[in-house]
Coordinates of C-alpha atoms and ligand atoms in Angstrom, one line a residue:
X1 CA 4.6 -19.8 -30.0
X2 CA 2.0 -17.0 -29.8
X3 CA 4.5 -14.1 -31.4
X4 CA 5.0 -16.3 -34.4
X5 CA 0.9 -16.2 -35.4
X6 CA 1.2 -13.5 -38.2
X7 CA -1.6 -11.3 -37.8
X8 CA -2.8 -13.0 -34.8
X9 CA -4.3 -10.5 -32.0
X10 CA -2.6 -11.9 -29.7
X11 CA 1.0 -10.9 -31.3
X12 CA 0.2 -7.8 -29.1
X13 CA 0.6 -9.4 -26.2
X14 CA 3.6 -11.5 -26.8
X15 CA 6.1 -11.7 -24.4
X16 CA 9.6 -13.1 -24.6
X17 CA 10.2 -13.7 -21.3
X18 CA 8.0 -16.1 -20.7
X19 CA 8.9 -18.8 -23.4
X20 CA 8.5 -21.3 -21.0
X21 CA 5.5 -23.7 -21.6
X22 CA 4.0 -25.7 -19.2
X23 CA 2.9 -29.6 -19.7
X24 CA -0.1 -30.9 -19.2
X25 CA -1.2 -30.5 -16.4
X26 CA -4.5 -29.1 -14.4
X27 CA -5.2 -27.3 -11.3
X28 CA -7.6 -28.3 -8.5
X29 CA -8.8 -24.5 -7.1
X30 CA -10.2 -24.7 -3.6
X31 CA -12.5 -21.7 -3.3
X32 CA -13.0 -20.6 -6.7
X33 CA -15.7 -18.3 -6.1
X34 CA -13.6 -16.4 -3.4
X35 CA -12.1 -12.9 -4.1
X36 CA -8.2 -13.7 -4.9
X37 CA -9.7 -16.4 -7.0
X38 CA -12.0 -13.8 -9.0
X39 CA -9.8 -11.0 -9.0
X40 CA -5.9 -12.8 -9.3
X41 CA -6.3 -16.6 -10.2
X42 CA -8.4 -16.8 -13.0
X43 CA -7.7 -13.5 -14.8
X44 CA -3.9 -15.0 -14.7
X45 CA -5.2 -18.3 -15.9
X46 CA -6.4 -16.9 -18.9
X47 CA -4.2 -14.4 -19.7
X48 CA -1.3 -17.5 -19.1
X49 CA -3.6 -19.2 -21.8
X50 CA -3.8 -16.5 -23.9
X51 CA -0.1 -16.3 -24.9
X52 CA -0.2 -19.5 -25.3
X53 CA 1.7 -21.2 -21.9
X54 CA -0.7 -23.6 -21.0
X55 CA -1.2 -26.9 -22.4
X56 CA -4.2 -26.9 -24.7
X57 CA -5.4 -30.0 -22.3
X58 CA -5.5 -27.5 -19.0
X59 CA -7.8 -28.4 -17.2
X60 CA -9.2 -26.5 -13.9
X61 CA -11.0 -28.2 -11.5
X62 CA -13.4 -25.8 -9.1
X63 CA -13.7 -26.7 -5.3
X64 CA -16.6 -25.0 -4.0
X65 CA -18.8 -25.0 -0.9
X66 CA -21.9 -24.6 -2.5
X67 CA -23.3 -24.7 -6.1
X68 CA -22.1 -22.0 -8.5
X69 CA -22.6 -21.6 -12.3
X70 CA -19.4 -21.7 -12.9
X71 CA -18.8 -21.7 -16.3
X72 CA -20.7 -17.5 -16.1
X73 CA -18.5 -16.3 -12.8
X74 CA -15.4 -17.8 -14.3
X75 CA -16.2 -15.9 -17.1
X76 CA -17.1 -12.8 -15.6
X77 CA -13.9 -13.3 -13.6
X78 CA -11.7 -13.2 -16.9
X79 CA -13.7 -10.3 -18.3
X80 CA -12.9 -8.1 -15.2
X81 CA -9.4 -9.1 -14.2
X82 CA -7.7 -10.2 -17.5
X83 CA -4.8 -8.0 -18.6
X84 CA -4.8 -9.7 -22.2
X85 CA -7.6 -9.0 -24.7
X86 CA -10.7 -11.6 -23.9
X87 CA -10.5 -14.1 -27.6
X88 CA -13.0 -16.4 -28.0
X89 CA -11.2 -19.1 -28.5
X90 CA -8.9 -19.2 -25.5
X91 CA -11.9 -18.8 -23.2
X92 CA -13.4 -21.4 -25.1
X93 CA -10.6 -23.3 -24.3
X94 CA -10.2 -22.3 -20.6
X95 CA -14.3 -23.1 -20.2
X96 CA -14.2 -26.3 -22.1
X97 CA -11.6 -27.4 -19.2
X98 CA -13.5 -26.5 -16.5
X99 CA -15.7 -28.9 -14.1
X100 CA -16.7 -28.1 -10.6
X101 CA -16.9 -30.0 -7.4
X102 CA -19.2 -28.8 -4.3
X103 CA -19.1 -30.1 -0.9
X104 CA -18.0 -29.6 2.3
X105 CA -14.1 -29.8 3.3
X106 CA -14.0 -31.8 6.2
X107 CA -16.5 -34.4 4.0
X108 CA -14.8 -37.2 3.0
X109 CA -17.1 -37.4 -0.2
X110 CA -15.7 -34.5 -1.6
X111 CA -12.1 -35.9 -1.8
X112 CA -13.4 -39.1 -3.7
X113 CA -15.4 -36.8 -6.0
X114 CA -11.8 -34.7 -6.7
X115 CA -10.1 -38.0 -7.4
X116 CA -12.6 -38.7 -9.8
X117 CA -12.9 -35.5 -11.8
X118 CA -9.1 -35.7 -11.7
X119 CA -9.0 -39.1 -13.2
X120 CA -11.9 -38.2 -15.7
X121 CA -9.5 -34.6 -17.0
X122 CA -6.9 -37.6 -17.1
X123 CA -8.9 -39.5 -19.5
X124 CA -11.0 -37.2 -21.4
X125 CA -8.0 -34.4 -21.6
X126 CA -4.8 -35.7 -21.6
X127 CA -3.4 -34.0 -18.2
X128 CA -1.1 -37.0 -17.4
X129 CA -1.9 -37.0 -14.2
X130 CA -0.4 -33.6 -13.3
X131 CA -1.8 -31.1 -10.7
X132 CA -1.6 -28.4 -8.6
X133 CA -3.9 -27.8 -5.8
X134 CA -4.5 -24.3 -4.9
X135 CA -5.9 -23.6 -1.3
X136 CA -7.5 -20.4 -1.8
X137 CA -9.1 -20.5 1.6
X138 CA -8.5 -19.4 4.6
X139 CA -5.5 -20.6 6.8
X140 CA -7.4 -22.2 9.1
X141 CA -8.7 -24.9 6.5
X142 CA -5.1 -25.5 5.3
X143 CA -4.9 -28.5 7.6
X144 CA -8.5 -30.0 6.9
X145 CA -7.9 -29.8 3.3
X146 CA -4.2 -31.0 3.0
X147 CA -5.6 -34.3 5.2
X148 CA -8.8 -34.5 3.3
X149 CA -6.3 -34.8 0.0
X150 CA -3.9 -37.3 2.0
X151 CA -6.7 -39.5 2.9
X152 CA -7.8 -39.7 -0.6
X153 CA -4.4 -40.7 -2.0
X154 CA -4.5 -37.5 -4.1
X155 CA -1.3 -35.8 -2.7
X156 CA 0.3 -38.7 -4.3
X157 CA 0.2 -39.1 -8.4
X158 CA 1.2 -42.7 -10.5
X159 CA 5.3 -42.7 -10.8
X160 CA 6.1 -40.3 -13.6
X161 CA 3.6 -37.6 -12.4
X162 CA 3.5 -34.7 -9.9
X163 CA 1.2 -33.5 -7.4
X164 CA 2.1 -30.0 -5.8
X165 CA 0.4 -28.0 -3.4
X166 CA 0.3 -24.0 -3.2
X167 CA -0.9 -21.9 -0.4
X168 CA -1.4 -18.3 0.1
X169 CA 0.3 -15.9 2.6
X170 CA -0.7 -15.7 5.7
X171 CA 1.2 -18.3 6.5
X172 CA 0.3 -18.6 10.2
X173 CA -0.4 -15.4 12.3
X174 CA 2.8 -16.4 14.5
X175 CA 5.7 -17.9 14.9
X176 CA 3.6 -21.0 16.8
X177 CA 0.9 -21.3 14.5
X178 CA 2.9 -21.3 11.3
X179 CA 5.4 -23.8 12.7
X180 CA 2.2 -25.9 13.1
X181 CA 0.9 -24.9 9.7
X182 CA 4.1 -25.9 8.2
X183 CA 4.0 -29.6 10.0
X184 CA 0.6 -30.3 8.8
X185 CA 1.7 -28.9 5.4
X186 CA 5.1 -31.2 4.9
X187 CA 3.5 -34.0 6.9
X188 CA 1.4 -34.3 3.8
X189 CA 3.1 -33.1 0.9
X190 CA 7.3 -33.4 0.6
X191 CA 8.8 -29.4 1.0
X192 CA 9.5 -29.0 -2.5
X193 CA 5.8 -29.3 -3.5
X194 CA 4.9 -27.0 -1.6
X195 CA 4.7 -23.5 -3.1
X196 CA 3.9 -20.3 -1.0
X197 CA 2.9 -17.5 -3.0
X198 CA 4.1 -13.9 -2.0
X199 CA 2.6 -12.5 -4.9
X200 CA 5.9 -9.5 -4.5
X201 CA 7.8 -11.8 -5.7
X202 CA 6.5 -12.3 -8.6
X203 CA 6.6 -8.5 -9.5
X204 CA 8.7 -8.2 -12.2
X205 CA 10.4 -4.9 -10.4
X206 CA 10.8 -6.9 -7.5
X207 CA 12.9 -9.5 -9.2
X208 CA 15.0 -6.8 -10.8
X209 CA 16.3 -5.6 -7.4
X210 CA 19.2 -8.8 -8.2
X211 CA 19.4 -7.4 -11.6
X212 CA 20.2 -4.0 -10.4
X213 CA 22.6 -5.0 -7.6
X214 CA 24.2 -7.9 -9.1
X215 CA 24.3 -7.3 -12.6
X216 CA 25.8 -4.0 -12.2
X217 CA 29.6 -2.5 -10.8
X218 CA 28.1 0.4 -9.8
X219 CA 26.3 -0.3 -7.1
X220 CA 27.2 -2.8 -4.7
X221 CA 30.5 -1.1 -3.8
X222 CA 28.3 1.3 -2.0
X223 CA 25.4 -1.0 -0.4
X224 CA 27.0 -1.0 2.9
X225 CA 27.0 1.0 5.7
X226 CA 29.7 3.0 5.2
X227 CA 27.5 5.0 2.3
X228 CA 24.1 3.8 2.8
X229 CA 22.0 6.1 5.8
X230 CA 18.9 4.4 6.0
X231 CA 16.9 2.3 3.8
X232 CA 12.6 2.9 3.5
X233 CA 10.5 0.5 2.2
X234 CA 7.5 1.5 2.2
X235 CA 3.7 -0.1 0.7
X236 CA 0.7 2.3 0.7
X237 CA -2.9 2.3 -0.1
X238 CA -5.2 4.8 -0.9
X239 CA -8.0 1.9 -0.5
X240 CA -10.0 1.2 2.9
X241 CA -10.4 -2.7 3.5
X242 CA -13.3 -3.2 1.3
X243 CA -15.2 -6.2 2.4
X244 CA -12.7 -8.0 3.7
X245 CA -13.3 -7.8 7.3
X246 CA -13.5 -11.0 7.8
X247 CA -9.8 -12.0 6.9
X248 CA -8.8 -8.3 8.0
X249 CA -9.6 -7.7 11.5
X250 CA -7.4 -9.8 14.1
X251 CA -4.9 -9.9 11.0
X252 CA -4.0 -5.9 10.4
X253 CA -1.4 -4.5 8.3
X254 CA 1.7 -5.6 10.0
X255 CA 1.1 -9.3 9.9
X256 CA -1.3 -9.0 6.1
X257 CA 2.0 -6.7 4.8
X258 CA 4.9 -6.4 6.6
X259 CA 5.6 -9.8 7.7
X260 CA 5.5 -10.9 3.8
X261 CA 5.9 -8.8 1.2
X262 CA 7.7 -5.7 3.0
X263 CA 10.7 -8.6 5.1
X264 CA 11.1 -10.3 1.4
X265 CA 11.8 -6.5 -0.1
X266 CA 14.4 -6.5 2.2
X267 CA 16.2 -9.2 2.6
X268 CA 16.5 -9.0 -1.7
X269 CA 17.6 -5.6 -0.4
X270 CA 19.7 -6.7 1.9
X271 CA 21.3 -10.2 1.5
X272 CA 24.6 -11.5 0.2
X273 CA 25.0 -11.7 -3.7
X274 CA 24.0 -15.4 -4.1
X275 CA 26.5 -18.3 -5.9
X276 CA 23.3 -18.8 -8.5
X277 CA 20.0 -17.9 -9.4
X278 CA 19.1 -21.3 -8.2
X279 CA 16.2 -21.9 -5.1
X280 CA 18.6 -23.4 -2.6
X281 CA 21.1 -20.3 -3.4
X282 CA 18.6 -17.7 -2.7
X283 CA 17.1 -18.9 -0.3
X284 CA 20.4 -19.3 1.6
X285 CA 21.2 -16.0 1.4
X286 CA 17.2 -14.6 2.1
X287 CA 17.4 -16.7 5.2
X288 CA 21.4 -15.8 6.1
X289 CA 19.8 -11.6 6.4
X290 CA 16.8 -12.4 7.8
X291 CA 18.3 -14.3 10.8
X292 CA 20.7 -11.2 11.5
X293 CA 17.5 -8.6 11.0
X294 CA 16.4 -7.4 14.7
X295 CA 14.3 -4.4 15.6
X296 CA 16.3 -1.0 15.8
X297 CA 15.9 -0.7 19.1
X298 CA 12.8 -1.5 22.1
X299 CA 9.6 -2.4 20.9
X300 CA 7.9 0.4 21.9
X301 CA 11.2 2.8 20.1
X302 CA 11.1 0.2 17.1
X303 CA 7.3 0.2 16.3
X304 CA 4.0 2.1 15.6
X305 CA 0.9 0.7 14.5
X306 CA -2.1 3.1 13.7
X307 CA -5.9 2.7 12.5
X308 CA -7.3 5.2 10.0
X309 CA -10.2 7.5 11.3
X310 CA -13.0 8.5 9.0
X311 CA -12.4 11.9 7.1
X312 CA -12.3 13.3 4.1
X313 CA -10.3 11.5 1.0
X314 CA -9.7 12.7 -2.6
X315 CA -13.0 15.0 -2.3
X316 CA -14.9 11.5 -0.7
X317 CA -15.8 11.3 3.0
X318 CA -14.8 7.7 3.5
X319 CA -15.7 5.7 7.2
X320 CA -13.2 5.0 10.1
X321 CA -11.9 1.8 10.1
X322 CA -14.3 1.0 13.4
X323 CA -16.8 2.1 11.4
X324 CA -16.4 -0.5 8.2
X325 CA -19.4 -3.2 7.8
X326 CA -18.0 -6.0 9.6
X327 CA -15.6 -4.6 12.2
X328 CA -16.2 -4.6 15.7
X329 CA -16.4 -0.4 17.2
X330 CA -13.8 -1.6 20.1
X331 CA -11.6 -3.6 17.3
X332 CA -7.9 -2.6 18.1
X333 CA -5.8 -4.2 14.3
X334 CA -4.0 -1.9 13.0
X335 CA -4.6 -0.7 9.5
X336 CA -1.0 0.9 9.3
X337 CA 2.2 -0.5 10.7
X338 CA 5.8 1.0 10.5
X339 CA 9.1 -0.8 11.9
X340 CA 12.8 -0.2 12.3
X341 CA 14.8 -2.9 11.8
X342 CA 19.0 -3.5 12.0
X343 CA 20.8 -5.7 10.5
X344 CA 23.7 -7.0 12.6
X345 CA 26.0 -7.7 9.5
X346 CA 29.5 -6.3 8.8
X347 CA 27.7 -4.8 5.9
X348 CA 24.5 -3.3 7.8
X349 CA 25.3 -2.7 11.3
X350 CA 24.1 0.1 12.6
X351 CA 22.0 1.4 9.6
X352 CA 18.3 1.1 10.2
X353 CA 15.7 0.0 8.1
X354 CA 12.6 1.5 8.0
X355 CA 9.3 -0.9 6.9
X356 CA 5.7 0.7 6.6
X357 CA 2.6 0.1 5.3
X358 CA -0.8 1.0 5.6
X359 CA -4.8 1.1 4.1
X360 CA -6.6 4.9 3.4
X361 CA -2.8 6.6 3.1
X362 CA -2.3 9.0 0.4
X363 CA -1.5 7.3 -2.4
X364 CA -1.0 3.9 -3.8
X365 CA 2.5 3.3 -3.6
X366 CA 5.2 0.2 -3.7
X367 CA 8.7 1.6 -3.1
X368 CA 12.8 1.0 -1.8
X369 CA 14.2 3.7 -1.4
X370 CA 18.2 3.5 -0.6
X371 CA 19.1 6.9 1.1
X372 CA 23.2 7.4 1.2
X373 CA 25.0 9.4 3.2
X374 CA 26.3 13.1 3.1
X375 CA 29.3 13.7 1.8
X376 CA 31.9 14.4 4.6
X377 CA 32.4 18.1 2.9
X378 CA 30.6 20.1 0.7
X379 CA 32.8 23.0 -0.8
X380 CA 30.2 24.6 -2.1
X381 CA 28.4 27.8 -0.8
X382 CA 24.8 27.6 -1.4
X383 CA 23.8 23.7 -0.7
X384 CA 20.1 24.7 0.4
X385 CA 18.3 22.7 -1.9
X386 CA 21.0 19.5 -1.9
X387 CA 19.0 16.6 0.2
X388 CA 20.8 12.6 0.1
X389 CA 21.1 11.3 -2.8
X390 CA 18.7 8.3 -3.2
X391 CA 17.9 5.2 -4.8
X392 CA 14.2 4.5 -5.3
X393 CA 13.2 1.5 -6.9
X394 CA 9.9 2.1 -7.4
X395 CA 7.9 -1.2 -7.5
X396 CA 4.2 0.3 -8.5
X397 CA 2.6 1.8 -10.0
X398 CA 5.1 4.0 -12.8
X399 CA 7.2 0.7 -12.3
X400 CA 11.4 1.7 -12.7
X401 CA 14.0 3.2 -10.7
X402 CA 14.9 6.8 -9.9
X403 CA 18.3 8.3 -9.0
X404 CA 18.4 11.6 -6.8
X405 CA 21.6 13.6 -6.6
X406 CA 22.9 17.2 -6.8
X407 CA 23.3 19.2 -9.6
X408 CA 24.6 22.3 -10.7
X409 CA 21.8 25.3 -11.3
X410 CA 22.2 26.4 -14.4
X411 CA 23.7 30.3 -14.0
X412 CA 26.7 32.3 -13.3
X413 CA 26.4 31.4 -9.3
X414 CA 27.7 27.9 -8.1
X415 CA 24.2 27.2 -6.8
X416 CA 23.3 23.2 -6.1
X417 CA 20.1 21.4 -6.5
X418 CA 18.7 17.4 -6.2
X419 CA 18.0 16.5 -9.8
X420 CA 16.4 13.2 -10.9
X421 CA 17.4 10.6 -13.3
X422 CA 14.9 7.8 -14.0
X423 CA 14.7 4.7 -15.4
X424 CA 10.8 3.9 -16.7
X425 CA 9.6 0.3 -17.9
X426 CA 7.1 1.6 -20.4
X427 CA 9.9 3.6 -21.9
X428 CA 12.5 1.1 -22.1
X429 CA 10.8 -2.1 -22.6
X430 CA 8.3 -2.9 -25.1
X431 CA 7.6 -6.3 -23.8
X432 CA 4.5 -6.8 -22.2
X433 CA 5.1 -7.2 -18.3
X434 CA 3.3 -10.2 -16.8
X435 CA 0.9 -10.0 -13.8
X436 CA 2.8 -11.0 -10.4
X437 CA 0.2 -14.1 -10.6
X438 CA 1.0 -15.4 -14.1
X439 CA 4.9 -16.0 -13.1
X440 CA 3.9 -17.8 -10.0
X441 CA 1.2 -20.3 -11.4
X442 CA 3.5 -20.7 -14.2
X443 CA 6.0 -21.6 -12.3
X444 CA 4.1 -24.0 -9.9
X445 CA 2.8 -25.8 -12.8
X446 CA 6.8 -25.8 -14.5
X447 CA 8.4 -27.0 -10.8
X448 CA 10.4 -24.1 -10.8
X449 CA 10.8 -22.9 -6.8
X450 CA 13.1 -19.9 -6.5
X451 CA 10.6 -17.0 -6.4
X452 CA 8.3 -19.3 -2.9
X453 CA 9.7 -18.9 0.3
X454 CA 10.5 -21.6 2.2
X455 CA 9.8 -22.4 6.1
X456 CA 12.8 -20.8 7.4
X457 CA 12.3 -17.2 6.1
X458 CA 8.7 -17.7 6.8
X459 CA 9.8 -18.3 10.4
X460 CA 12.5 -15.8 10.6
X461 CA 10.0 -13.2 9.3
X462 CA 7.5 -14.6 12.3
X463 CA 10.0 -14.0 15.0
X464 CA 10.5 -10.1 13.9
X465 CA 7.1 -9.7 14.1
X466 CA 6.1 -11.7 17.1
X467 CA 8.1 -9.3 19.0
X468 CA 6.1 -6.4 17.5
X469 CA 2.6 -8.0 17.9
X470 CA 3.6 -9.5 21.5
X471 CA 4.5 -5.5 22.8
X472 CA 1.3 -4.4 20.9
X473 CA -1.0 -6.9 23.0
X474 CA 0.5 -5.6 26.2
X475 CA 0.0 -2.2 25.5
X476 CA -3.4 -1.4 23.8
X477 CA -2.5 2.3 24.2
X478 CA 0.5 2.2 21.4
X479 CA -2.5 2.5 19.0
X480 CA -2.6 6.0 17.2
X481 CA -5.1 6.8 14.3
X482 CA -4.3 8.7 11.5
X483 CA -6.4 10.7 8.4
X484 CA -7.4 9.2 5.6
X485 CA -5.4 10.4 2.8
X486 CA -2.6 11.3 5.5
X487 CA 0.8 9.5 5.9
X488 CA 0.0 7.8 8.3
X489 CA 0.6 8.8 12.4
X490 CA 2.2 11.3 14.3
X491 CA 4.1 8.5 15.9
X492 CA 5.6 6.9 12.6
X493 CA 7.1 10.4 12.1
X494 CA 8.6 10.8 16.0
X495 CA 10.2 7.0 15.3
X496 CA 12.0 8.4 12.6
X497 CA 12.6 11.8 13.6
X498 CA 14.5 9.8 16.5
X499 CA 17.1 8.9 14.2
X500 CA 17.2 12.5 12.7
X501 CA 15.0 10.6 9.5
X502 CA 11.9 11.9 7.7
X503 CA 9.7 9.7 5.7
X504 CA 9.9 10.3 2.2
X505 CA 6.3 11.8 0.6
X506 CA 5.9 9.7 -2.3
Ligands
BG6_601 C1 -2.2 -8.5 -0.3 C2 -2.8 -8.0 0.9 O1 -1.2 -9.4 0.0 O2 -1.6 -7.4 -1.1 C3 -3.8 -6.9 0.6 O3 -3.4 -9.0 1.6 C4 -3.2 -5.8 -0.3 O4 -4.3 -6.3 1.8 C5 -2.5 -6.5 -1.5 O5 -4.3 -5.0 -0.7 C6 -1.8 -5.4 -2.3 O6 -1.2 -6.0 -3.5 P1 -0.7 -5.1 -4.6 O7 -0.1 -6.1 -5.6 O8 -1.9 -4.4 -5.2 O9 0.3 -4.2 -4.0

């Protein structure tokens, strides 16, 4: 393994947690030259291959729609986005794997050409016949390409081999569309092949949300709702939508964030402690809370959906939303989208919980924050500066977990005030924390499905949201706009003021 290489560079880099090689294997990447591909994919790739778990025989095999150099952008790609220091021998190795195919996805041509790279990385590499194909592309291609691979043979490998298929979120933008999605998915490759990345899950402080409940006495006594007030998740950017109009608009926030990432948060949150760590014991108990989650109230009391306005941010006049390259002036998605949610659940009923997300906001900002109730009395006579205690798990940036609760001021008066204890990756662990994107490929290429979710929560997530969306279409008026570098819009603060809640300030 890469630690044992005695004055090897890499020793730096290390990490015990990831001792799990994969075999050979290669992966077919539709749409290499595209953004996630440049900024996530590759820059994982390598830094995968860097500590040494990937096969020395990975191959990757470049779909593309039209001719690239792509021994340079791949490079360039690693260069930018790796995480690991750039060694000339493992890109060597990661370039001396790479071949490209170009054509057209609805050409028949460019599935045989595929087959035959694949077979050729077979022969001239060693990679058993193994692969992944990534879909990088947009949704709408999912079906042309998983039929295009079907009508090649390619979704199928010799007995002894495996073919798997991943796709990225969004999967569908409704409950319709990703039923349909799912069909032309499974009619093609058998469900556990198919990987869906929700690149939360492969946050490292995402999966410790089990550790910390269900590793620990102290916690789960009180993760009901006879402690628990109200429960914020919350994901904000400081960052406008770049040049990604063209996936953005008709997407927005609610469906891009909250449908994914922000219902996976909670129902780790919020479900039952699982019998195992195992796929089909998780996912029971992901799909078990999200069939009991329901919004916290109407539509119109439940949800608020907002599109920032152009204004000044960090000392930087930035554009409006309308305004971006790419989006139409009369365009109506929402960059910002907030939800209450119930759970109707002897443990949850009746405590809401509060999803929001948005581009432009003030800070860049992954968080769960578990907010418990009052005490029934306080004997104490100066309380002023006591608020709820609170569990934040803070899932980026500063990665760890914060407790808020009340303390003594130090004096001769009995005065009380929150103080924080906190828990800080960087200061407890020395190991080096993998990119969200290195566990998931990794575990595509090992077979290993618990952190992809599966139709069902995928659906369950579509049928909160639908109801959300649905109200939104009726009634363009709902749609607020807010300040860049704000929190977000008056609205989001009246849903929770409702409640007699505040949004935390992160
Ligand atoms: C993606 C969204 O899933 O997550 C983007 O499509 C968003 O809009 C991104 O910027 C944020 O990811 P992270 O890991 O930086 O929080």
């Amino acid at each position: 393994m890469v630690a044992s290489i005695s004055g090897n560079p890499l020793r730096a880099v290390a990490d015990r947690r990831l001792q799990r090689v994969a075999g050979p294997c290669g992966i077919v990447l539709f749409g290499i030259t595209g953004d996630l591909a440049n900024r996530k994919i590759l820059p994982a790739l390598y830094d995968l291959a860097n500590r040494g778990l990937l096969p020395p025989s990975f191959s990757i095999i470049g779909v593309a729609r039209r001719p690239v150099n792509a021994a340079r952008s791949v490079e360039a790609a690693i260069r930018k986005g790796a995480q690991t220091p750039v060694i000339s021998t493992t890109l060597a190795q990661i370039l001396d794997g790479l071949r490209m195919v170009e054509g057209q996805y609805n050409d028949p041509e460019l599935y045989r050409a595929i087959g035959a790279t694949m077979a050729d990385v077979d022969a001239t590499r060693g990679t058993g016949g193994n692969f992944a194909f990534y879909l990088s592309i947009p949704p709408s291609l999912f079906p042309v390409v998983t039929e295009g691979l079907a009508s090649a043979g390619l979704n199928r490998g010799a007995p002894g081999s495996w073919r798997r298929v991943v796709i990225e979120k969004p999967f569908g933008h409704d409950m319709a569309s990703a039923r349909e999605l799912n069909a032309s998915v499974s009619g093609v490759f058998p469900h556990d092949s198919v990987f869906r990345i929700d690149h939360y899950l492969g946050k490292e402080t995402v999966q410790n949300i089990l550790a910390l409940r269900f590793a620990n006495e102290l916690y789960e006594p009180l993760w009901n709702s006879s402690h628990v007030d109200h429960v914020q998740i919350t994901m904000a950017e400081d960052i406008g939508i770049g040049s990604r109009a063209g996936y953005y608009d008709g997407i927005g926030a609610t469906r891009d964030v909250i449908q994914n990432h922000l219902l996976q948060l909670l129902a780790l949150t919020a479900m039952e402690e699982p019998t195992s760590f195992h796929a089909d014991a998780l996912r029971a108990e992901k799909e078990k809370v999200l069939e009991a989650t329901h919004l916290f109230g109407s539509p119109a009391q439940a949800s608020v959906r907002a599109q920032y306005s152009s204004g000044w941010q960090g000392g930087q006049w930035v554009r409006g939303y309308r305004e971006e390259d790419g989006i139409p002036a009369e365009s109506i998605t929402d960059t910002y989208g907030a939800i209450a949610l119930g759970i109707e659940t002897r443990r949850w009923s009746g405590v809401p919980f509060y999803l929001r997300t948005g581009k432009r906001l003030g800070r860049r900002v992954s968080e769960i924050a578990v907010v418990f109730r009052n005490p029934p009395f306080l004997p104490f006579p100066d309380v002023a500066g006591l608020g709820q205690n609170t569990l934040v798990i803070r899932v980026q940036p500063n990665e760890g977990i914060t407790f808020k609760f009340g303390s003594k001021v130090p004096g001769s008066e009995m005065r009380l005030r929150d103080v924080t204890m906190d828990f800080a990756y960087g200061h407890a662990f020395t190991e080096y924390t993998p990119e969200a994107y290195e566990r998931l490929i990794l575990d595509v290429l090992l077979g290993d499905p618990p952190l992809f979710p599966q139709t069902r929560e995928v659906e369950e997530s579509w049928r909160i949201i639908d109801q959300v969306e649905n109200y939104w279409d009726a009634h363009p008026e709902s749609l607020e706009t807010y300040a860049p570098g704000s929190w977000g819009p008056a609205g989001a603060d009246a849903m929770l003021a409702a409640h007699g809640h505040a949004w935390r300030r992160p």
